[in-house]
Coordinates of C-alpha atoms and ligand atoms in Angstrom, one line a residue:
M3 CA 7.2 -8.8 -20.4
L4 CA 7.6 -5.1 -19.6
F5 CA 5.8 -5.8 -16.3
A6 CA 8.1 -8.6 -15.5
V7 CA 11.2 -6.5 -16.1
A8 CA 9.9 -3.7 -14.0
L9 CA 9.1 -6.0 -11.2
L10 CA 12.6 -7.5 -11.3
T11 CA 14.1 -4.1 -11.1
L12 CA 12.0 -3.3 -8.1
V13 CA 12.9 -6.5 -6.4
S14 CA 16.6 -5.9 -6.9
F15 CA 16.3 -2.4 -5.5
L16 CA 14.5 -3.6 -2.5
S17 CA 17.0 -6.3 -1.7
L18 CA 19.9 -3.8 -1.8
G19 CA 18.8 -1.9 1.2
S20 CA 19.5 -4.7 3.6
A21 CA 23.2 -5.2 3.1
Y22 CA 25.0 -5.6 6.4
S23 CA 28.5 -6.6 7.2
D24 CA 30.2 -7.4 10.5
L25 CA 32.9 -5.2 11.9
S26 CA 36.3 -6.8 12.7
D27 CA 37.3 -7.7 16.2
D28 CA 39.8 -4.8 16.2
T29 CA 37.2 -2.3 15.2
L30 CA 34.7 -3.6 17.8
K31 CA 37.4 -3.3 20.5
N32 CA 38.2 0.3 19.5
L33 CA 34.7 1.8 19.3
P34 CA 35.0 5.1 21.2
G35 CA 33.3 5.4 24.5
P36 CA 31.5 8.6 25.5
G37 CA 34.0 9.5 28.2
D38 CA 33.2 12.8 30.0
D39 CA 30.5 13.7 27.6
F40 CA 28.1 11.4 29.5
D41 CA 28.9 12.9 32.9
I42 CA 25.5 13.6 34.5
H43 CA 26.6 16.9 35.9
K44 CA 28.9 18.5 33.4
G45 CA 28.9 16.1 30.4
S46 CA 28.5 18.1 27.1
I47 CA 26.1 15.6 25.6
L48 CA 24.0 14.2 28.5
A49 CA 23.9 16.8 31.3
P50 CA 21.9 19.4 29.3
I51 CA 19.2 16.8 28.7
L52 CA 18.8 15.8 32.4
R53 CA 16.2 18.4 33.3
T54 CA 12.4 18.6 33.0
R55 CA 11.4 19.1 29.4
V56 CA 7.7 18.7 29.2
S57 CA 6.3 19.5 25.7
G58 CA 5.5 23.1 25.3
T59 CA 7.7 24.3 28.2
E60 CA 11.0 26.2 28.3
G61 CA 12.9 23.1 29.4
N62 CA 11.7 21.3 26.2
R63 CA 12.8 24.2 24.1
A64 CA 16.2 24.4 25.8
V65 CA 16.9 20.7 25.3
R66 CA 15.9 20.9 21.6
Q67 CA 18.3 23.9 21.3
H68 CA 21.0 21.7 22.8
F69 CA 20.4 19.1 20.0
I70 CA 20.5 21.8 17.3
D71 CA 23.7 23.3 18.7
F72 CA 25.3 19.9 18.9
F73 CA 24.5 19.1 15.2
K74 CA 25.4 22.6 14.0
S75 CA 28.8 22.6 15.8
Q76 CA 29.9 19.0 15.7
L77 CA 28.0 17.4 12.8
P78 CA 27.6 20.1 10.2
E79 CA 27.0 17.6 7.4
W80 CA 23.7 16.6 8.9
R81 CA 20.6 18.3 7.5
I82 CA 18.4 19.4 10.4
E83 CA 14.6 20.0 10.2
L84 CA 12.0 20.7 12.8
H85 CA 8.6 19.2 12.3
N86 CA 5.9 21.2 14.1
S87 CA 2.4 20.3 15.1
T88 CA 0.0 21.4 17.8
S89 CA -2.6 19.7 19.9
T90 CA -4.7 20.3 22.9
T91 CA -4.0 17.9 25.8
P92 CA -6.2 16.8 28.8
V93 CA -4.4 19.4 31.0
S94 CA -4.0 22.3 28.6
G95 CA -7.3 23.9 29.3
G96 CA -8.3 24.0 25.7
K97 CA -5.0 25.6 24.6
E98 CA -2.9 24.2 21.7
V99 CA 0.4 22.9 22.8
P100 CA 3.3 22.9 20.3
F101 CA 5.1 19.6 19.6
V102 CA 8.4 19.8 17.8
N103 CA 10.2 16.8 16.4
L104 CA 13.8 17.2 15.4
I105 CA 15.0 15.3 12.3
A106 CA 18.7 15.1 11.4
T107 CA 19.6 13.3 8.2
R108 CA 22.9 12.3 6.6
D109 CA 22.6 11.1 3.0
P110 CA 25.4 10.2 0.6
P111 CA 26.7 13.3 -1.2
G112 CA 24.9 13.9 -4.5
S113 CA 22.1 11.5 -3.8
F114 CA 18.5 12.4 -4.5
E115 CA 16.3 12.7 -1.5
G116 CA 13.7 10.1 -2.7
D117 CA 16.3 7.5 -3.7
V118 CA 18.0 7.0 -0.3
S119 CA 17.0 4.2 2.1
R120 CA 17.7 5.1 5.7
L121 CA 18.5 3.5 9.1
A122 CA 16.4 5.7 11.5
L123 CA 17.7 6.0 15.1
V124 CA 14.8 7.1 17.2
A125 CA 14.1 8.3 20.8
H126 CA 11.7 10.7 22.5
Y127 CA 13.1 13.8 24.2
D128 CA 10.1 15.1 26.1
S129 CA 9.7 14.3 29.8
K130 CA 6.6 13.3 31.6
Y131 CA 4.3 16.0 33.1
T132 CA 3.9 14.1 36.4
P133 CA 5.4 13.5 39.0
K134 CA 6.4 17.1 39.3
G135 CA 10.2 17.5 38.7
F136 CA 10.4 14.2 36.8
I137 CA 13.7 14.0 34.9
G138 CA 13.3 10.8 32.8
A139 CA 16.9 9.8 32.6
I140 CA 16.2 6.4 31.1
D141 CA 12.9 7.8 29.6
S142 CA 14.6 9.0 27.4
A143 CA 17.4 11.3 28.1
A144 CA 20.0 8.6 28.0
P145 CA 18.7 7.1 24.7
C146 CA 18.9 10.6 23.1
A147 CA 22.5 10.9 24.4
M148 CA 23.4 7.5 23.0
I149 CA 22.1 8.4 19.6
M150 CA 24.0 11.7 19.6
H151 CA 27.3 9.9 20.5
V152 CA 26.7 7.2 17.9
A153 CA 26.1 9.8 15.2
R154 CA 29.2 11.7 16.1
S155 CA 31.3 8.5 16.2
I156 CA 30.3 7.2 12.8
D157 CA 30.2 10.5 11.0
A158 CA 33.8 10.6 9.9
A159 CA 33.7 7.0 8.8
L160 CA 30.6 7.8 6.6
T161 CA 32.4 10.7 5.0
K162 CA 35.4 8.5 4.2
K163 CA 33.3 5.6 2.9
W164 CA 31.4 7.9 0.5
A165 CA 34.6 9.7 -0.6
A166 CA 36.2 6.3 -1.4
S167 CA 33.2 5.1 -3.5
D168 CA 33.7 5.1 -7.2
G169 CA 30.1 5.8 -7.9
D170 CA 29.4 2.3 -9.1
D171 CA 28.1 0.7 -5.9
F172 CA 24.4 1.4 -5.8
D173 CA 24.0 0.4 -2.2
V174 CA 26.8 2.8 -1.0
E175 CA 25.4 5.7 -2.9
H176 CA 21.8 5.2 -1.7
K177 CA 22.0 4.4 2.0
G178 CA 21.8 7.0 4.7
V179 CA 21.2 7.6 8.4
Q180 CA 18.4 9.6 10.0
I181 CA 17.9 10.6 13.6
L182 CA 14.4 11.3 14.9
L183 CA 14.2 12.9 18.3
L184 CA 10.5 13.0 18.9
D185 CA 8.4 15.2 21.1
G186 CA 5.2 14.5 23.1
E187 CA 5.6 10.7 23.6
E188 CA 4.4 10.8 27.1
A189 CA 0.7 11.0 28.1
F190 CA -0.2 14.1 30.1
R191 CA -3.0 12.4 32.2
S192 CA -3.1 8.7 31.3
W193 CA -2.2 6.8 28.2
T194 CA -4.8 6.8 25.5
D195 CA -4.8 6.9 21.7
T196 CA -5.2 10.6 21.8
D197 CA -3.2 11.4 25.0
S198 CA 0.3 10.0 24.0
L199 CA 2.6 9.9 21.0
Y200 CA 1.7 13.5 19.9
G201 CA 4.9 14.1 17.9
A202 CA 5.1 10.6 16.4
R203 CA 1.4 10.6 15.3
A204 CA 1.8 14.0 13.6
L205 CA 5.0 13.1 11.9
A206 CA 3.9 9.7 10.6
G207 CA 0.7 11.2 9.3
D208 CA 2.4 14.1 7.6
W209 CA 5.1 11.9 6.0
E210 CA 2.5 9.5 4.7
S211 CA 1.3 12.2 2.4
T212 CA 4.7 13.9 1.6
F213 CA 5.6 12.6 -1.8
H214 CA 9.0 12.5 -3.3
T215 CA 9.3 13.4 -7.0
A216 CA 7.6 10.8 -9.3
A217 CA 10.8 9.1 -10.5
S218 CA 12.0 8.4 -6.9
I219 CA 12.6 4.9 -5.7
Y220 CA 10.8 5.6 -2.4
R221 CA 7.5 7.3 -2.6
T222 CA 7.5 9.0 0.8
P223 CA 9.9 9.6 3.7
L224 CA 8.2 6.7 5.4
D225 CA 9.0 4.4 2.6
S226 CA 12.6 5.6 2.8
I227 CA 12.9 4.2 6.3
E228 CA 14.5 0.8 5.9
L229 CA 14.5 0.2 9.7
F230 CA 13.0 2.3 12.5
L231 CA 15.3 1.5 15.5
L232 CA 13.6 2.9 18.6
L233 CA 15.5 3.1 21.9
D234 CA 13.5 3.6 25.1
L235 CA 13.9 3.0 28.8
L236 CA 17.6 2.2 28.5
G237 CA 20.1 3.0 31.2
S238 CA 19.2 0.8 34.2
A239 CA 21.3 -2.2 35.1
Q240 CA 20.5 -5.7 33.7
P241 CA 18.0 -4.9 31.0
R242 CA 16.4 -7.7 29.1
V243 CA 15.1 -6.8 25.6
P244 CA 13.1 -9.4 23.8
S245 CA 12.7 -9.7 20.0
Y246 CA 9.2 -8.2 19.6
F247 CA 8.6 -8.5 15.8
K248 CA 9.0 -11.5 13.5
T249 CA 9.5 -9.3 10.5
T250 CA 12.6 -7.6 12.0
H251 CA 14.0 -10.6 13.9
W252 CA 16.8 -10.7 11.3
A253 CA 17.9 -7.2 12.5
Y254 CA 17.5 -8.2 16.2
K255 CA 19.8 -11.2 15.4
H256 CA 22.4 -8.9 13.9
M257 CA 22.4 -6.8 17.1
A258 CA 22.4 -9.8 19.3
N259 CA 25.4 -11.2 17.4
A260 CA 27.2 -7.8 17.8
E261 CA 26.4 -8.0 21.6
D262 CA 27.8 -11.5 21.8
R263 CA 31.0 -10.5 20.1
L264 CA 31.4 -7.4 22.2
R265 CA 31.0 -9.6 25.3
K266 CA 33.5 -12.2 24.1
L267 CA 36.0 -9.4 23.4
G268 CA 35.7 -8.1 27.0
V269 CA 34.4 -4.7 25.9
M270 CA 31.1 -4.7 27.8
K271 CA 31.8 -2.7 31.0
S272 CA 28.6 -3.9 32.8
S273 CA 29.6 -7.6 32.4
P274 CA 30.6 -9.4 35.6
N275 CA 33.5 -10.8 33.6
H276 CA 34.9 -7.4 32.5
A277 CA 38.4 -6.9 33.7
A278 CA 37.5 -4.0 35.9
N279 CA 34.8 -6.1 37.7
M280 CA 37.0 -9.2 37.9
V281 CA 39.6 -7.4 40.0
K282 CA 36.8 -6.5 42.5
R283 CA 35.7 -10.0 43.2
E284 CA 37.3 -12.9 45.1
N285 CA 35.9 -15.8 43.1
K286 CA 37.4 -15.5 39.6
K287 CA 35.3 -18.1 38.0
P288 CA 33.6 -16.7 34.9
R289 CA 29.9 -15.9 35.5
A290 CA 27.1 -16.2 33.0
E291 CA 26.9 -13.2 30.7
P292 CA 23.7 -11.2 31.4
Y293 CA 22.7 -10.6 27.8
F294 CA 20.8 -7.5 26.9
L295 CA 19.4 -9.2 23.9
P296 CA 18.9 -12.9 24.9
E297 CA 16.5 -13.9 22.1
G298 CA 18.8 -14.2 19.1
S299 CA 17.9 -17.8 18.5
K300 CA 14.1 -17.4 19.1
A301 CA 12.1 -19.6 16.8
D302 CA 9.8 -18.1 14.2
N303 CA 6.8 -19.7 15.8
A304 CA 7.6 -18.3 19.3
F305 CA 6.4 -14.8 18.5
M306 CA 3.3 -14.3 20.5
G307 CA 2.5 -10.8 19.3
G308 CA 3.0 -9.0 22.6
F309 CA 4.5 -5.5 22.3
V310 CA 4.9 -2.2 24.0
Q311 CA 2.9 0.9 22.9
D312 CA 5.5 3.5 22.0
D313 CA 6.5 6.0 19.3
H314 CA 6.8 3.3 16.7
V315 CA 3.0 2.6 16.7
P316 CA 1.9 5.2 14.1
F317 CA 4.9 4.3 11.9
M318 CA 4.2 0.6 12.1
A319 CA 0.6 1.1 11.3
R320 CA 1.8 2.6 8.0
G321 CA 4.1 -0.3 7.1
V322 CA 7.4 0.8 8.5
E323 CA 9.7 -2.0 9.8
I324 CA 10.4 -1.6 13.5
L325 CA 13.2 -2.8 15.8
H326 CA 12.1 -1.8 19.3
I327 CA 14.8 -1.8 21.9
I328 CA 12.9 -1.5 25.2
P329 CA 13.3 -3.8 28.2
T330 CA 10.6 -6.2 29.4
P331 CA 10.0 -5.9 32.3
F332 CA 10.4 -2.2 32.5
P333 CA 13.2 -0.9 34.8
R334 CA 12.2 -0.3 38.4
V335 CA 12.5 3.5 38.2
W336 CA 10.0 3.7 35.3
H337 CA 7.8 6.8 35.7
E338 CA 9.1 7.2 39.2
I339 CA 10.7 10.4 40.5
T340 CA 13.8 8.3 41.0
D341 CA 14.4 8.1 37.2
D342 CA 17.1 10.7 37.3
G343 CA 20.8 11.0 36.4
E344 CA 22.0 9.5 39.8
H345 CA 20.0 6.3 39.1
L346 CA 21.5 5.6 35.7
D347 CA 23.9 2.7 35.6
M348 CA 26.6 4.3 33.5
D349 CA 28.3 1.1 32.5
T350 CA 25.1 -0.1 31.1
V351 CA 24.5 3.2 29.3
E352 CA 28.0 3.0 27.8
D353 CA 27.4 -0.6 26.8
W354 CA 24.2 0.2 25.0
T355 CA 25.9 3.0 23.2
K356 CA 28.6 0.8 21.9
L357 CA 26.2 -1.9 20.9
V358 CA 24.0 0.6 18.9
M359 CA 27.2 2.1 17.4
A360 CA 28.3 -1.4 16.3
F361 CA 24.9 -2.1 14.8
A362 CA 24.8 1.2 12.9
A363 CA 28.4 0.8 11.7
E364 CA 27.7 -2.7 10.5
W365 CA 24.4 -1.6 8.9
M366 CA 26.4 1.2 7.0
E367 CA 29.2 -1.2 6.3
L368 CA 31.9 1.0 7.8
E369 CA 34.6 -1.6 8.5
G370 CA 37.9 -0.1 7.4
F371 CA 36.7 3.5 7.5
F372 CA 37.3 4.3 11.2
D373 CA 40.3 6.2 12.3
F374 CA 40.5 5.7 16.0
T375 CA 43.7 7.7 16.4
A376 CA 42.2 10.9 15.1
G377 CA 40.2 11.8 18.1
K378 CA 42.8 10.8 20.7
R379 CA 45.2 13.7 20.9
G380 CA 48.4 13.0 22.8
E381 CA 48.6 9.4 21.7
T382 CA 51.4 8.5 19.4
T383 CA 50.0 5.4 17.7
K384 CA 50.9 5.4 14.1
S385 CA 49.2 2.8 12.0
E386 CA 51.9 2.9 9.3
L387 CA 54.7 1.8 11.7
Ligands
LIG18 C1 8.8 25.1 14.0 O1 8.9 25.6 15.3 C2 10.2 26.1 15.7 C3 10.3 26.4 17.2 O2 9.0 26.5 17.8 C4 10.4 27.3 14.8 O3 11.7 27.9 15.1 C5 10.4 26.9 13.4 O4 10.6 28.0 12.5 C6 9.1 26.2 13.0 N1 9.3 25.6 11.7 C7 8.4 25.6 10.8 C8 8.7 25.0 9.5 O5 7.3 26.2 10.9
LIG19 ZN1 7.7 7.4 29.8

């Protein structure tokens, strides 16, 4: 009897984490774009990441400091931690190289650390050792910038939502967001189990044996991750991201649905049917939408088990649920010296940002908590009129 009751309680806790609710059309239409902050030369978010940042070098340190400064100045409610490890690499001549992951967490006020289930937004910030001068704009400067802008754009809505909660809604009080900007994803010589994923392997291993207090709902920080949403190689035109994992296809479907709605609302700037692109072409017949996520209706038996080795691997091996947003085939600039700011397709970068923002906002059930007039100084829109 006791066992049955305990089990029931556990089951009801588990099912609570996955609440999700769609944003309204109005909210989707008004999601803030990054504007000048993604300018590749002077944008406050993206430009500082577009430099070489090989693990263990000054560039890597400077980019990490940029993240820290961003959170400290713009998102002071987020708890920042650095996770450190060291390892030799095939090119370090026996020396230990430091790998530093940045973890930024926003939990509901007053919640206990071990009782919060989190949506983790993940990208790697190190750049590849070769070719010399490699920038890695899609790999993964742009994904890091997307995550930063998403965090900033949902932050005030999170504050409002939690402030409005009367303390009776378990889900609201126990759902948070975490950002993992990982170091040492790239191989130094060539991809092997030991020459790659330095930061992710160290973090997943350490978190597996970091225990929350005994009464916690989630045993470890790994258990607290409800979904590990990994962005990689995003920012080239016409990406096509399949649904890699059957167990998170439900989450993929949510994102695909958000994409479909954003397209139908005319928000996606990279669409041939976006108003700005329509005026540029003679033939006004609508063209097929080039979906980023074309597998929303993939059948359960169509999952062939193919996937891409990336930062999720050590987490997935420990039971964490993964949504991997990486195009197949890889973009043409992948691991080429041409993967730089100039080769980003900025409309696609903006579209990904909005899509991830919509997904995160729907995951956190933020409909009704956005105030789109607040950030737009000089506009006179008054919602009460
Ligand atoms: C981790 O490394 C960073 C930078 O290298 C350092 O500032 C920080 O104090 C270290 N943190 C811990 C917990 O050792
Ligand atoms: Zn890479």
